[in-house]
Amino acid sequence: MSNEKTSIENQKCERERRNRESQETANNLLMFSTVQSTTNYFDNVSSDSNPNSSSSDNSSSFDSPCPSGDCGF
């Protein structure tokens, strides 16, 4: 009887551990994809606004960092 109970408790612990690990993996993937998309956004903004900074009218680069209207969304 005690062996059977121990086995059930071990299975429960193992299942909880696996759930926790898969949740951590999902969170890590979410963080990574968020960082990637944020990095891509700032890369696009900086590359779009660089040509504007060389022109005589700098105010346009502040009003719209994406002159083409495409910020990668």
Short mmCIF file of N, CA and C in Angstrom, two decimals:
data_model
loop_
_atom_site.label_atom_id
_atom_site.label_comp_id
_atom_site.label_asym_id
_atom_site.label_seq_id
_atom_site.Cartn_x
_atom_site.Cartn_y
_atom_site.Cartn_z
N MET A 1 0.83 -1.21 0.00
CA MET A 1 0.00 0.00 0.00
C MET A 1 0.87 1.26 0.00
N SER A 2 1.89 1.30 0.83
CA SER A 2 2.73 2.49 0.93
C SER A 2 3.52 2.69 -0.35
N ASN A 3 3.95 1.59 -1.00
CA ASN A 3 4.67 1.70 -2.26
C ASN A 3 3.80 2.34 -3.33
N GLU A 4 2.55 1.92 -3.37
CA GLU A 4 1.61 2.44 -4.36
C GLU A 4 1.39 3.93 -4.13
N LYS A 5 1.25 4.33 -2.86
CA LYS A 5 1.04 5.74 -2.54
C LYS A 5 2.26 6.57 -2.91
N THR A 6 3.44 6.06 -2.62
CA THR A 6 4.67 6.77 -2.96
C THR A 6 4.78 6.95 -4.47
N SER A 7 4.44 5.91 -5.21
CA SER A 7 4.50 5.98 -6.67
C SER A 7 3.56 7.06 -7.20
N ILE A 8 2.37 7.14 -6.66
CA ILE A 8 1.40 8.16 -7.10
C ILE A 8 1.92 9.55 -6.77
N GLU A 9 2.50 9.72 -5.58
CA GLU A 9 3.04 11.03 -5.21
C GLU A 9 4.22 11.40 -6.11
N ASN A 10 5.06 10.43 -6.44
CA ASN A 10 6.19 10.68 -7.34
C ASN A 10 5.70 11.12 -8.72
N GLN A 11 4.66 10.44 -9.21
CA GLN A 11 4.10 10.81 -10.52
C GLN A 11 3.54 12.23 -10.48
N LYS A 12 2.89 12.56 -9.38
CA LYS A 12 2.32 13.91 -9.24
C LYS A 12 3.43 14.96 -9.23
N CYS A 13 4.49 14.70 -8.48
CA CYS A 13 5.62 15.64 -8.42
C CYS A 13 6.26 15.79 -9.79
N GLU A 14 6.42 14.67 -10.47
CA GLU A 14 7.04 14.69 -11.80
C GLU A 14 6.18 15.50 -12.77
N ARG A 15 4.86 15.33 -12.71
CA ARG A 15 3.95 16.06 -13.59
C ARG A 15 4.03 17.55 -13.28
N GLU A 16 4.05 17.92 -12.01
CA GLU A 16 4.14 19.33 -11.64
C GLU A 16 5.47 19.94 -12.11
N ARG A 17 6.55 19.17 -11.99
CA ARG A 17 7.86 19.66 -12.42
C ARG A 17 7.87 19.89 -13.93
N ARG A 18 7.29 18.96 -14.68
CA ARG A 18 7.24 19.11 -16.14
C ARG A 18 6.39 20.31 -16.55
N ASN A 19 5.27 20.50 -15.87
CA ASN A 19 4.42 21.66 -16.17
C ASN A 19 5.17 22.96 -15.92
N ARG A 20 5.89 23.00 -14.80
CA ARG A 20 6.65 24.20 -14.45
C ARG A 20 7.74 24.48 -15.50
N GLU A 21 8.43 23.42 -15.92
CA GLU A 21 9.48 23.59 -16.94
C GLU A 21 8.91 24.07 -18.26
N SER A 22 7.77 23.52 -18.67
CA SER A 22 7.21 23.94 -19.95
C SER A 22 6.70 25.37 -19.86
N GLN A 23 6.21 25.78 -18.69
CA GLN A 23 5.78 27.16 -18.51
C GLN A 23 6.97 28.11 -18.58
N GLU A 24 8.09 27.72 -17.97
CA GLU A 24 9.30 28.55 -18.03
C GLU A 24 9.80 28.67 -19.47
N THR A 25 9.74 27.57 -20.21
CA THR A 25 10.17 27.60 -21.61
C THR A 25 9.28 28.55 -22.41
N ALA A 26 7.98 28.47 -22.19
CA ALA A 26 7.05 29.35 -22.90
C ALA A 26 7.34 30.81 -22.56
N ASN A 27 7.58 31.10 -21.29
CA ASN A 27 7.89 32.47 -20.88
C ASN A 27 9.18 32.96 -21.52
N ASN A 28 10.19 32.09 -21.58
CA ASN A 28 11.46 32.47 -22.19
C ASN A 28 11.29 32.77 -23.67
N LEU A 29 10.50 31.95 -24.35
CA LEU A 29 10.27 32.17 -25.78
C LEU A 29 9.52 33.48 -25.99
N LEU A 30 8.54 33.74 -25.13
CA LEU A 30 7.78 34.99 -25.24
C LEU A 30 8.69 36.19 -25.04
N MET A 31 9.55 36.13 -24.01
CA MET A 31 10.48 37.23 -23.76
C MET A 31 11.39 37.43 -24.96
N PHE A 32 11.90 36.33 -25.50
CA PHE A 32 12.84 36.43 -26.62
C PHE A 32 12.16 37.06 -27.84
N SER A 33 10.94 36.62 -28.15
CA SER A 33 10.26 37.17 -29.33
C SER A 33 9.91 38.64 -29.11
N THR A 34 9.59 39.02 -27.87
CA THR A 34 9.30 40.43 -27.58
C THR A 34 10.55 41.28 -27.78
N VAL A 35 11.67 40.79 -27.28
CA VAL A 35 12.93 41.53 -27.43
C VAL A 35 13.29 41.64 -28.91
N GLN A 36 13.11 40.55 -29.66
CA GLN A 36 13.43 40.55 -31.08
C GLN A 36 12.59 41.58 -31.83
N SER A 37 11.27 41.59 -31.59
CA SER A 37 10.42 42.52 -32.33
C SER A 37 10.71 43.96 -31.92
N THR A 38 11.02 44.19 -30.65
CA THR A 38 11.38 45.55 -30.21
C THR A 38 12.67 45.99 -30.87
N THR A 39 13.66 45.10 -30.93
CA THR A 39 14.93 45.42 -31.57
C THR A 39 14.71 45.73 -33.05
N ASN A 40 13.90 44.91 -33.71
CA ASN A 40 13.62 45.15 -35.13
C ASN A 40 12.95 46.49 -35.33
N TYR A 41 12.02 46.84 -34.44
CA TYR A 41 11.32 48.12 -34.54
C TYR A 41 12.30 49.28 -34.46
N PHE A 42 13.20 49.23 -33.47
CA PHE A 42 14.15 50.34 -33.32
C PHE A 42 15.18 50.36 -34.45
N ASP A 43 15.53 49.21 -34.98
CA ASP A 43 16.41 49.17 -36.16
C ASP A 43 15.74 49.87 -37.33
N ASN A 44 14.45 49.58 -37.54
CA ASN A 44 13.72 50.19 -38.65
C ASN A 44 13.61 51.70 -38.45
N VAL A 45 13.28 52.12 -37.24
CA VAL A 45 13.12 53.55 -36.97
C VAL A 45 14.43 54.28 -37.19
N SER A 46 15.52 53.74 -36.69
CA SER A 46 16.80 54.44 -36.83
C SER A 46 17.25 54.47 -38.28
N SER A 47 17.01 53.40 -39.01
CA SER A 47 17.44 53.40 -40.42
C SER A 47 16.55 54.32 -41.24
N ASP A 48 15.27 54.45 -40.86
CA ASP A 48 14.37 55.35 -41.59
C ASP A 48 14.68 56.81 -41.29
N SER A 49 15.07 57.11 -40.06
CA SER A 49 15.25 58.51 -39.68
C SER A 49 16.65 59.02 -40.02
N ASN A 50 17.60 58.14 -40.28
CA ASN A 50 18.95 58.60 -40.62
C ASN A 50 19.01 59.44 -41.89
N PRO A 51 18.33 59.05 -42.98
CA PRO A 51 18.38 59.89 -44.18
C PRO A 51 17.80 61.28 -43.93
N ASN A 52 16.80 61.37 -43.05
CA ASN A 52 16.17 62.66 -42.76
C ASN A 52 17.13 63.59 -42.03
N SER A 53 17.99 63.03 -41.18
CA SER A 53 18.84 63.88 -40.35
C SER A 53 19.86 64.64 -41.20
N SER A 54 20.13 64.16 -42.41
CA SER A 54 21.09 64.86 -43.27
C SER A 54 20.41 65.99 -44.04
N SER A 55 19.09 66.00 -44.09
CA SER A 55 18.40 67.05 -44.83
C SER A 55 18.36 68.34 -44.01
N SER A 56 17.98 69.45 -44.65
CA SER A 56 17.99 70.75 -43.96
C SER A 56 16.85 70.86 -42.95
N ASP A 57 15.78 70.12 -43.17
CA ASP A 57 14.63 70.20 -42.27
C ASP A 57 14.63 68.99 -41.34
N ASN A 58 15.14 69.18 -40.11
CA ASN A 58 15.24 68.07 -39.18
C ASN A 58 13.94 67.79 -38.43
N SER A 59 13.01 68.74 -38.45
CA SER A 59 11.78 68.55 -37.66
C SER A 59 10.96 67.38 -38.19
N SER A 60 11.05 67.08 -39.48
CA SER A 60 10.25 66.00 -40.05
C SER A 60 10.65 64.64 -39.47
N SER A 61 11.93 64.49 -39.11
CA SER A 61 12.35 63.20 -38.58
C SER A 61 11.78 62.98 -37.17
N PHE A 62 11.48 64.05 -36.46
CA PHE A 62 10.88 63.90 -35.13
C PHE A 62 9.38 63.65 -35.25
N ASP A 63 8.73 64.32 -36.20
CA ASP A 63 7.29 64.14 -36.37
C ASP A 63 6.97 62.72 -36.81
N SER A 64 7.72 62.22 -37.77
CA SER A 64 7.46 60.89 -38.29
C SER A 64 8.77 60.15 -38.52
N PRO A 65 9.13 59.25 -37.60
CA PRO A 65 10.37 58.50 -37.77
C PRO A 65 10.28 57.51 -38.94
N CYS A 66 9.06 57.30 -39.46
CA CYS A 66 8.86 56.37 -40.58
C CYS A 66 8.22 57.12 -41.73
N PRO A 67 9.01 57.81 -42.56
CA PRO A 67 8.45 58.63 -43.64
C PRO A 67 7.60 57.82 -44.61
N SER A 68 7.95 56.55 -44.80
CA SER A 68 7.19 55.74 -45.75
C SER A 68 5.88 55.26 -45.12
N GLY A 69 5.72 55.46 -43.82
CA GLY A 69 4.52 54.99 -43.13
C GLY A 69 4.63 53.53 -42.73
N ASP A 70 5.80 52.94 -42.93
CA ASP A 70 5.98 51.52 -42.61
C ASP A 70 7.02 51.38 -41.51
N CYS A 71 6.57 51.07 -40.30
CA CYS A 71 7.49 50.89 -39.17
C CYS A 71 7.71 49.42 -38.88
N GLY A 72 7.38 48.56 -39.79
CA GLY A 72 7.59 47.14 -39.57
C GLY A 72 6.42 46.46 -38.88
N PHE A 73 5.28 47.10 -38.85
CA PHE A 73 4.11 46.46 -38.23
C PHE A 73 3.33 45.70 -39.30
#
